[in-house]
């Protein structure tokens, strides 16, 4: 019997008041250069650890804001806030991203954008939805595509590689975007608002939920070498609708 994910989605949506609490989002610390963490990130991690633990005590918990531990065969993978810099600057483009991974394959994913009150969701083999309505990628010719790229602000030493690929991609596609929540960007590909996305280094919590949502919406993803995404360690990523993915895979392979 498949699991009932409705209480899990409710738990993710229950983070909304934490995200809108200005005292918490303006309580900011630096984890490193250009790497913010706010009290919102920390409170959401604690809140969902408690909520998910109460719902499913048998499932392990991995979060960006937790000390890394042993990787459970069945585990939640949480990014409490994806787009923390956006949150700190009041840019209103951040998300909560939660996946359930079993034997290193995502079986459920939810990405919640509290600012638009949008819930992107997928279960493996059951399609992807946005606020309950089915979504699908839009497979445009490359010259009609909007493409997002990420360039980690903490990795300025890798800037040339990302921006060289981006310049080449820009010459062939319609335009580039930088919304800077990777989970949301991948979900935007899933629902056709943009058509592709790439970044040299992401952590599993940035993409685990969104890559399942994208796959269930008819999109494709891999690392820059064309290998399937992994969920235990950082990866490069290239993803998109079929045409955009094929084009981006060639663009990153040329690097
Ligand atoms: C970041 C965002 C951003 C991506 C960075 C990530 P965070 O996550 O997803 O879009 O470019 O590489 O680290 O730090 O806001 O959770
Ligand atoms: Ca993130
Ligand atoms: Ca984060």
mmCIF file of C-alpha atoms and ligand atoms in Angstrom:
data_model
loop_
_atom_site.group_PDB
_atom_site.id
_atom_site.type_symbol
_atom_site.label_atom_id
_atom_site.label_comp_id
_atom_site.label_asym_id
_atom_site.label_seq_id
_atom_site.Cartn_x
_atom_site.Cartn_y
_atom_site.Cartn_z
ATOM 1 C CA UNK A 1 0.000 0.000 0.000
ATOM 2 C CA UNK A 2 1.377 3.399 -0.910
ATOM 3 C CA UNK A 3 2.049 5.999 1.763
ATOM 4 C CA UNK A 4 -0.374 8.881 2.402
ATOM 5 C CA UNK A 5 1.684 12.002 1.733
ATOM 6 C CA UNK A 6 -1.087 14.535 2.502
ATOM 7 C CA UNK A 7 0.034 15.021 6.148
ATOM 8 C CA UNK A 8 3.623 15.473 4.916
ATOM 9 C CA UNK A 9 2.524 18.201 2.478
ATOM 10 C CA UNK A 10 0.523 19.845 5.293
ATOM 11 C CA UNK A 11 3.638 19.777 7.490
ATOM 12 C CA UNK A 12 5.676 21.462 4.737
ATOM 13 C CA UNK A 13 2.983 24.123 4.265
ATOM 14 C CA UNK A 14 2.883 24.714 8.015
ATOM 15 C CA UNK A 15 6.313 26.398 7.698
ATOM 16 C CA UNK A 16 4.666 29.479 6.153
ATOM 17 C CA UNK A 17 4.375 31.580 9.377
ATOM 18 C CA UNK A 18 8.033 30.858 10.172
ATOM 19 C CA UNK A 19 9.085 32.147 6.721
ATOM 20 C CA UNK A 20 6.993 35.308 7.045
ATOM 21 C CA UNK A 21 8.350 36.125 10.519
ATOM 22 C CA UNK A 22 10.553 39.161 9.846
ATOM 23 C CA UNK A 23 12.342 38.870 13.198
ATOM 24 C CA UNK A 24 13.487 35.366 12.215
ATOM 25 C CA UNK A 25 14.480 36.189 8.619
ATOM 26 C CA UNK A 26 16.481 39.209 9.756
ATOM 27 C CA UNK A 27 18.377 37.087 12.280
ATOM 28 C CA UNK A 28 21.240 36.223 9.918
ATOM 29 C CA UNK A 29 24.576 34.473 10.472
ATOM 30 C CA UNK A 30 27.365 33.727 7.995
ATOM 31 C CA UNK A 31 28.252 30.043 7.470
ATOM 32 C CA UNK A 32 31.133 31.145 5.224
ATOM 33 C CA UNK A 33 31.867 33.826 2.643
ATOM 34 C CA UNK A 34 28.613 34.831 0.835
ATOM 35 C CA UNK A 35 26.853 31.939 2.631
ATOM 36 C CA UNK A 36 23.957 33.041 4.847
ATOM 37 C CA UNK A 37 21.854 31.092 7.316
ATOM 38 C CA UNK A 38 18.875 32.681 9.070
ATOM 39 C CA UNK A 39 16.845 31.706 12.095
ATOM 40 C CA UNK A 40 14.112 30.744 9.569
ATOM 41 C CA UNK A 41 16.341 28.006 8.061
ATOM 42 C CA UNK A 42 17.156 26.619 11.514
ATOM 43 C CA UNK A 43 13.569 26.764 12.859
ATOM 44 C CA UNK A 44 12.128 25.050 9.756
ATOM 45 C CA UNK A 45 14.692 22.275 9.986
ATOM 46 C CA UNK A 46 13.786 21.662 13.658
ATOM 47 C CA UNK A 47 10.039 22.016 13.005
ATOM 48 C CA UNK A 48 9.988 19.492 10.135
ATOM 49 C CA UNK A 49 12.326 17.103 11.928
ATOM 50 C CA UNK A 50 9.816 17.006 14.778
ATOM 51 C CA UNK A 51 6.716 16.828 12.521
ATOM 52 C CA UNK A 52 8.118 14.131 10.213
ATOM 53 C CA UNK A 53 9.495 12.184 13.176
ATOM 54 C CA UNK A 54 6.015 12.150 14.723
ATOM 55 C CA UNK A 55 4.408 11.019 11.422
ATOM 56 C CA UNK A 56 7.066 8.445 10.432
ATOM 57 C CA UNK A 57 9.558 7.645 13.199
ATOM 58 C CA UNK A 58 11.003 4.802 11.079
ATOM 59 C CA UNK A 59 12.312 7.170 8.342
ATOM 60 C CA UNK A 60 15.744 8.842 8.635
ATOM 61 C CA UNK A 61 16.230 12.606 8.372
ATOM 62 C CA UNK A 62 18.875 14.469 6.359
ATOM 63 C CA UNK A 63 18.810 18.277 6.311
ATOM 64 C CA UNK A 64 21.152 21.011 5.172
ATOM 65 C CA UNK A 65 21.005 22.431 8.694
ATOM 66 C CA UNK A 66 21.758 19.146 10.526
ATOM 67 C CA UNK A 67 25.172 17.632 11.196
ATOM 68 C CA UNK A 68 25.723 14.931 8.524
ATOM 69 C CA UNK A 69 25.083 11.455 9.929
ATOM 70 C CA UNK A 70 24.759 7.940 8.601
ATOM 71 C CA UNK A 71 22.715 7.795 5.377
ATOM 72 C CA UNK A 72 19.541 5.835 6.095
ATOM 73 C CA UNK A 73 18.227 3.560 3.317
ATOM 74 C CA UNK A 74 14.902 5.404 3.680
ATOM 75 C CA UNK A 75 15.397 9.082 4.456
ATOM 76 C CA UNK A 76 13.846 12.501 4.110
ATOM 77 C CA UNK A 77 16.125 15.004 2.383
ATOM 78 C CA UNK A 78 15.273 18.554 3.409
ATOM 79 C CA UNK A 79 16.391 21.984 2.314
ATOM 80 C CA UNK A 80 14.581 24.094 4.938
ATOM 81 C CA UNK A 81 15.043 27.222 2.800
ATOM 82 C CA UNK A 82 16.352 26.986 -0.744
ATOM 83 C CA UNK A 83 17.144 30.563 -1.700
ATOM 84 C CA UNK A 84 18.362 31.908 1.651
ATOM 85 C CA UNK A 85 20.105 34.893 0.053
ATOM 86 C CA UNK A 86 16.792 35.805 -1.608
ATOM 87 C CA UNK A 87 15.074 35.551 1.797
ATOM 88 C CA UNK A 88 17.649 37.810 3.451
ATOM 89 C CA UNK A 89 17.234 40.413 0.687
ATOM 90 C CA UNK A 90 13.398 40.256 0.627
ATOM 91 C CA UNK A 91 13.455 39.000 -2.978
ATOM 92 C CA UNK A 92 10.441 36.708 -2.273
ATOM 93 C CA UNK A 93 11.758 33.743 -4.274
ATOM 94 C CA UNK A 94 12.592 30.918 -1.885
ATOM 95 C CA UNK A 95 11.225 27.453 -1.226
ATOM 96 C CA UNK A 96 11.061 24.573 1.212
ATOM 97 C CA UNK A 97 12.194 21.384 -0.526
ATOM 98 C CA UNK A 98 11.541 17.892 0.863
ATOM 99 C CA UNK A 99 12.140 14.513 -0.782
ATOM 100 C CA UNK A 100 11.741 10.950 0.404
ATOM 101 C CA UNK A 101 14.539 8.756 -0.930
ATOM 102 C CA UNK A 102 14.437 4.943 -0.777
ATOM 103 C CA UNK A 103 17.455 2.887 -1.849
ATOM 104 C CA UNK A 104 18.941 6.067 -3.398
ATOM 105 C CA UNK A 105 15.874 6.783 -5.569
ATOM 106 C CA UNK A 106 13.426 9.599 -4.816
ATOM 107 C CA UNK A 107 9.884 8.262 -4.378
ATOM 108 C CA UNK A 108 8.215 11.509 -3.273
ATOM 109 C CA UNK A 109 9.027 15.195 -3.585
ATOM 110 C CA UNK A 110 7.407 18.454 -2.557
ATOM 111 C CA UNK A 111 8.680 21.979 -3.202
ATOM 112 C CA UNK A 112 6.715 24.779 -1.534
ATOM 113 C CA UNK A 113 6.948 28.446 -2.509
ATOM 114 C CA UNK A 114 5.232 30.327 0.329
ATOM 115 C CA UNK A 115 5.343 33.677 -1.495
ATOM 116 C CA UNK A 116 3.163 32.424 -4.362
ATOM 117 C CA UNK A 117 1.495 29.777 -2.154
ATOM 118 C CA UNK A 118 2.476 27.160 -4.731
ATOM 119 C CA UNK A 119 2.999 23.474 -3.935
ATOM 120 C CA UNK A 120 4.866 21.416 -6.541
ATOM 121 C CA UNK A 121 4.520 17.731 -5.807
ATOM 122 C CA UNK A 122 5.224 14.272 -7.257
ATOM 123 C CA UNK A 123 5.148 10.629 -6.344
ATOM 124 C CA UNK A 124 7.219 8.247 -8.469
ATOM 125 C CA UNK A 125 5.085 6.853 -11.288
ATOM 126 C CA UNK A 126 2.078 9.060 -10.491
ATOM 127 C CA UNK A 127 2.810 12.320 -12.340
ATOM 128 C CA UNK A 128 3.601 15.802 -11.076
ATOM 129 C CA UNK A 129 1.227 18.505 -9.882
ATOM 130 C CA UNK A 130 1.162 22.207 -9.054
ATOM 131 C CA UNK A 131 -1.445 22.984 -6.398
ATOM 132 C CA UNK A 132 -3.113 19.678 -7.280
ATOM 133 C CA UNK A 133 -3.312 20.218 -11.077
ATOM 134 C CA UNK A 134 -1.140 18.070 -13.401
ATOM 135 C CA UNK A 135 1.928 19.787 -14.902
ATOM 136 C CA UNK A 136 4.196 18.955 -17.848
ATOM 137 C CA UNK A 137 7.337 20.385 -19.413
ATOM 138 C CA UNK A 138 7.012 22.469 -22.585
ATOM 139 C CA UNK A 139 9.424 21.139 -25.223
ATOM 140 C CA UNK A 140 10.260 24.262 -27.257
ATOM 141 C CA UNK A 141 12.954 24.537 -29.943
ATOM 142 C CA UNK A 142 16.179 25.753 -28.321
ATOM 143 C CA UNK A 143 15.950 29.270 -29.797
ATOM 144 C CA UNK A 144 12.613 29.703 -27.999
ATOM 145 C CA UNK A 145 13.831 28.463 -24.602
ATOM 146 C CA UNK A 146 14.317 30.320 -21.324
ATOM 147 C CA UNK A 147 17.240 28.780 -19.442
ATOM 148 C CA UNK A 148 18.220 29.259 -15.789
ATOM 149 C CA UNK A 149 21.757 28.746 -14.579
ATOM 150 C CA UNK A 150 23.207 28.665 -11.115
ATOM 151 C CA UNK A 151 26.630 29.954 -10.142
ATOM 152 C CA UNK A 152 27.194 29.398 -6.428
ATOM 153 C CA UNK A 153 28.078 32.726 -4.827
ATOM 154 C CA UNK A 154 30.421 30.836 -2.478
ATOM 155 C CA UNK A 155 32.431 29.425 -5.431
ATOM 156 C CA UNK A 156 33.644 32.504 -7.280
ATOM 157 C CA UNK A 157 36.776 30.539 -8.309
ATOM 158 C CA UNK A 158 34.523 28.406 -10.587
ATOM 159 C CA UNK A 159 32.816 31.430 -12.129
ATOM 160 C CA UNK A 160 34.575 31.242 -15.509
ATOM 161 C CA UNK A 161 33.297 27.737 -16.212
ATOM 162 C CA UNK A 162 29.646 28.554 -15.364
ATOM 163 C CA UNK A 163 29.650 31.905 -17.135
ATOM 164 C CA UNK A 164 31.443 30.581 -20.248
ATOM 165 C CA UNK A 165 28.750 27.898 -20.634
ATOM 166 C CA UNK A 166 26.056 30.491 -19.901
ATOM 167 C CA UNK A 167 27.414 32.849 -22.576
ATOM 168 C CA UNK A 168 27.348 30.079 -25.166
ATOM 169 C CA UNK A 169 23.837 28.983 -24.093
ATOM 170 C CA UNK A 170 22.625 32.611 -24.177
ATOM 171 C CA UNK A 171 23.713 32.943 -27.816
ATOM 172 C CA UNK A 172 21.504 29.998 -28.817
ATOM 173 C CA UNK A 173 18.439 30.259 -26.550
ATOM 174 C CA UNK A 174 15.809 32.978 -26.137
ATOM 175 C CA UNK A 175 17.161 34.323 -22.826
ATOM 176 C CA UNK A 176 18.655 33.420 -19.456
ATOM 177 C CA UNK A 177 17.101 33.648 -15.981
ATOM 178 C CA UNK A 178 18.601 33.731 -12.465
ATOM 179 C CA UNK A 179 15.905 33.220 -9.817
ATOM 180 C CA UNK A 180 18.418 31.494 -7.531
ATOM 181 C CA UNK A 181 16.394 28.856 -5.772
ATOM 182 C CA UNK A 182 17.512 25.719 -7.602
ATOM 183 C CA UNK A 183 14.545 23.673 -6.338
ATOM 184 C CA UNK A 184 12.118 26.288 -7.681
ATOM 185 C CA UNK A 185 14.031 26.674 -10.940
ATOM 186 C CA UNK A 186 13.777 22.921 -11.621
ATOM 187 C CA UNK A 187 10.044 23.014 -10.746
ATOM 188 C CA UNK A 188 9.642 25.957 -13.117
ATOM 189 C CA UNK A 189 11.118 23.737 -15.835
ATOM 190 C CA UNK A 190 8.616 21.027 -14.825
ATOM 191 C CA UNK A 191 5.656 23.345 -15.411
ATOM 192 C CA UNK A 192 7.013 25.047 -18.553
ATOM 193 C CA UNK A 193 7.711 28.519 -17.095
ATOM 194 C CA UNK A 194 11.312 27.975 -18.151
ATOM 195 C CA UNK A 195 12.775 25.124 -20.189
ATOM 196 C CA UNK A 196 16.165 24.153 -18.776
ATOM 197 C CA UNK A 197 18.626 24.640 -15.941
ATOM 198 C CA UNK A 198 22.280 23.899 -15.175
ATOM 199 C CA UNK A 199 24.711 24.401 -12.298
ATOM 200 C CA UNK A 200 28.218 23.022 -11.637
ATOM 201 C CA UNK A 201 27.671 21.981 -8.020
ATOM 202 C CA UNK A 202 24.518 21.397 -6.019
ATOM 203 C CA UNK A 203 23.808 19.418 -2.862
ATOM 204 C CA UNK A 204 21.197 16.610 -2.766
ATOM 205 C CA UNK A 205 18.685 18.780 -0.845
ATOM 206 C CA UNK A 206 18.803 21.373 -3.658
ATOM 207 C CA UNK A 207 17.500 18.950 -6.306
ATOM 208 C CA UNK A 208 16.202 15.653 -4.815
ATOM 209 C CA UNK A 209 12.525 16.675 -4.656
ATOM 210 C CA UNK A 210 12.581 18.854 -7.776
ATOM 211 C CA UNK A 211 14.281 16.235 -9.998
ATOM 212 C CA UNK A 212 11.505 13.741 -9.239
ATOM 213 C CA UNK A 213 8.893 16.430 -9.965
ATOM 214 C CA UNK A 214 10.674 17.191 -13.244
ATOM 215 C CA UNK A 215 10.938 13.518 -14.262
ATOM 216 C CA UNK A 216 7.237 13.010 -13.523
ATOM 217 C CA UNK A 217 6.467 16.086 -15.661
ATOM 218 C CA UNK A 218 8.321 14.596 -18.659
ATOM 219 C CA UNK A 219 11.691 16.286 -18.146
ATOM 220 C CA UNK A 220 15.198 14.867 -17.965
ATOM 221 C CA UNK A 221 18.174 15.419 -15.663
ATOM 222 C CA UNK A 222 21.709 14.120 -15.209
ATOM 223 C CA UNK A 223 25.071 15.328 -14.014
ATOM 224 C CA UNK A 224 27.406 17.103 -16.476
ATOM 225 C CA UNK A 225 28.889 13.718 -17.479
ATOM 226 C CA UNK A 226 25.457 12.389 -18.396
ATOM 227 C CA UNK A 227 25.266 10.045 -15.374
ATOM 228 C CA UNK A 228 22.026 9.740 -13.363
ATOM 229 C CA UNK A 229 21.677 12.058 -10.369
ATOM 230 C CA UNK A 230 22.849 10.668 -7.002
ATOM 231 C CA UNK A 231 21.425 11.610 -3.609
ATOM 232 C CA UNK A 232 24.292 11.035 -1.198
ATOM 233 C CA UNK A 233 26.835 13.676 -2.261
ATOM 234 C CA UNK A 234 27.110 16.966 -4.206
ATOM 235 C CA UNK A 235 26.693 16.785 -7.994
ATOM 236 C CA UNK A 236 26.666 18.912 -11.103
ATOM 237 C CA UNK A 237 23.276 19.122 -12.784
ATOM 238 C CA UNK A 238 21.837 19.727 -16.210
ATOM 239 C CA UNK A 239 18.112 19.328 -16.776
ATOM 240 C CA UNK A 240 15.278 20.379 -19.033
ATOM 241 C CA UNK A 241 12.510 19.429 -21.398
ATOM 242 C CA UNK A 242 13.855 16.807 -23.872
ATOM 243 C CA UNK A 243 15.126 19.348 -26.476
ATOM 244 C CA UNK A 244 16.550 21.774 -23.920
ATOM 245 C CA UNK A 245 18.184 18.919 -21.976
ATOM 246 C CA UNK A 246 19.905 17.539 -25.104
ATOM 247 C CA UNK A 247 21.164 21.024 -26.004
ATOM 248 C CA UNK A 248 22.396 21.798 -22.472
ATOM 249 C CA UNK A 249 24.066 18.397 -22.097
ATOM 250 C CA UNK A 250 26.107 19.175 -25.207
ATOM 251 C CA UNK A 251 26.857 22.698 -23.968
ATOM 252 C CA UNK A 252 28.236 21.483 -20.622
ATOM 253 C CA UNK A 253 30.066 18.502 -22.187
ATOM 254 C CA UNK A 254 31.938 20.961 -24.419
ATOM 255 C CA UNK A 255 33.537 22.428 -21.238
HETATM 256 C C1 LIG B 1 21.401 27.729 -3.088
HETATM 257 C C2 LIG B 1 20.352 27.981 -4.167
HETATM 258 C C3 LIG B 1 20.965 28.607 -5.387
HETATM 259 C C4 LIG B 1 22.111 27.773 -5.930
HETATM 260 C C5 LIG B 1 23.143 27.517 -4.854
HETATM 261 C C6 LIG B 1 22.487 26.860 -3.642
HETATM 262 P P1 LIG B 1 20.637 27.788 -0.518
HETATM 263 O O1 LIG B 1 20.824 27.069 -1.981
HETATM 264 O O2 LIG B 1 19.722 26.793 -4.545
HETATM 265 O O3 LIG B 1 19.993 28.719 -6.402
HETATM 266 O O4 LIG B 1 22.707 28.468 -6.995
HETATM 267 O O5 LIG B 1 24.154 26.679 -5.372
HETATM 268 O O6 LIG B 1 23.453 26.655 -2.632
HETATM 269 O O7 LIG B 1 22.028 28.026 0.015
HETATM 270 O O8 LIG B 1 19.879 29.033 -0.719
HETATM 271 O O9 LIG B 1 19.915 26.715 0.231
HETATM 272 CA CA1 LIG B 2 19.711 25.018 -1.319
HETATM 273 CA CA1 LIG B 3 19.235 26.024 2.214
#
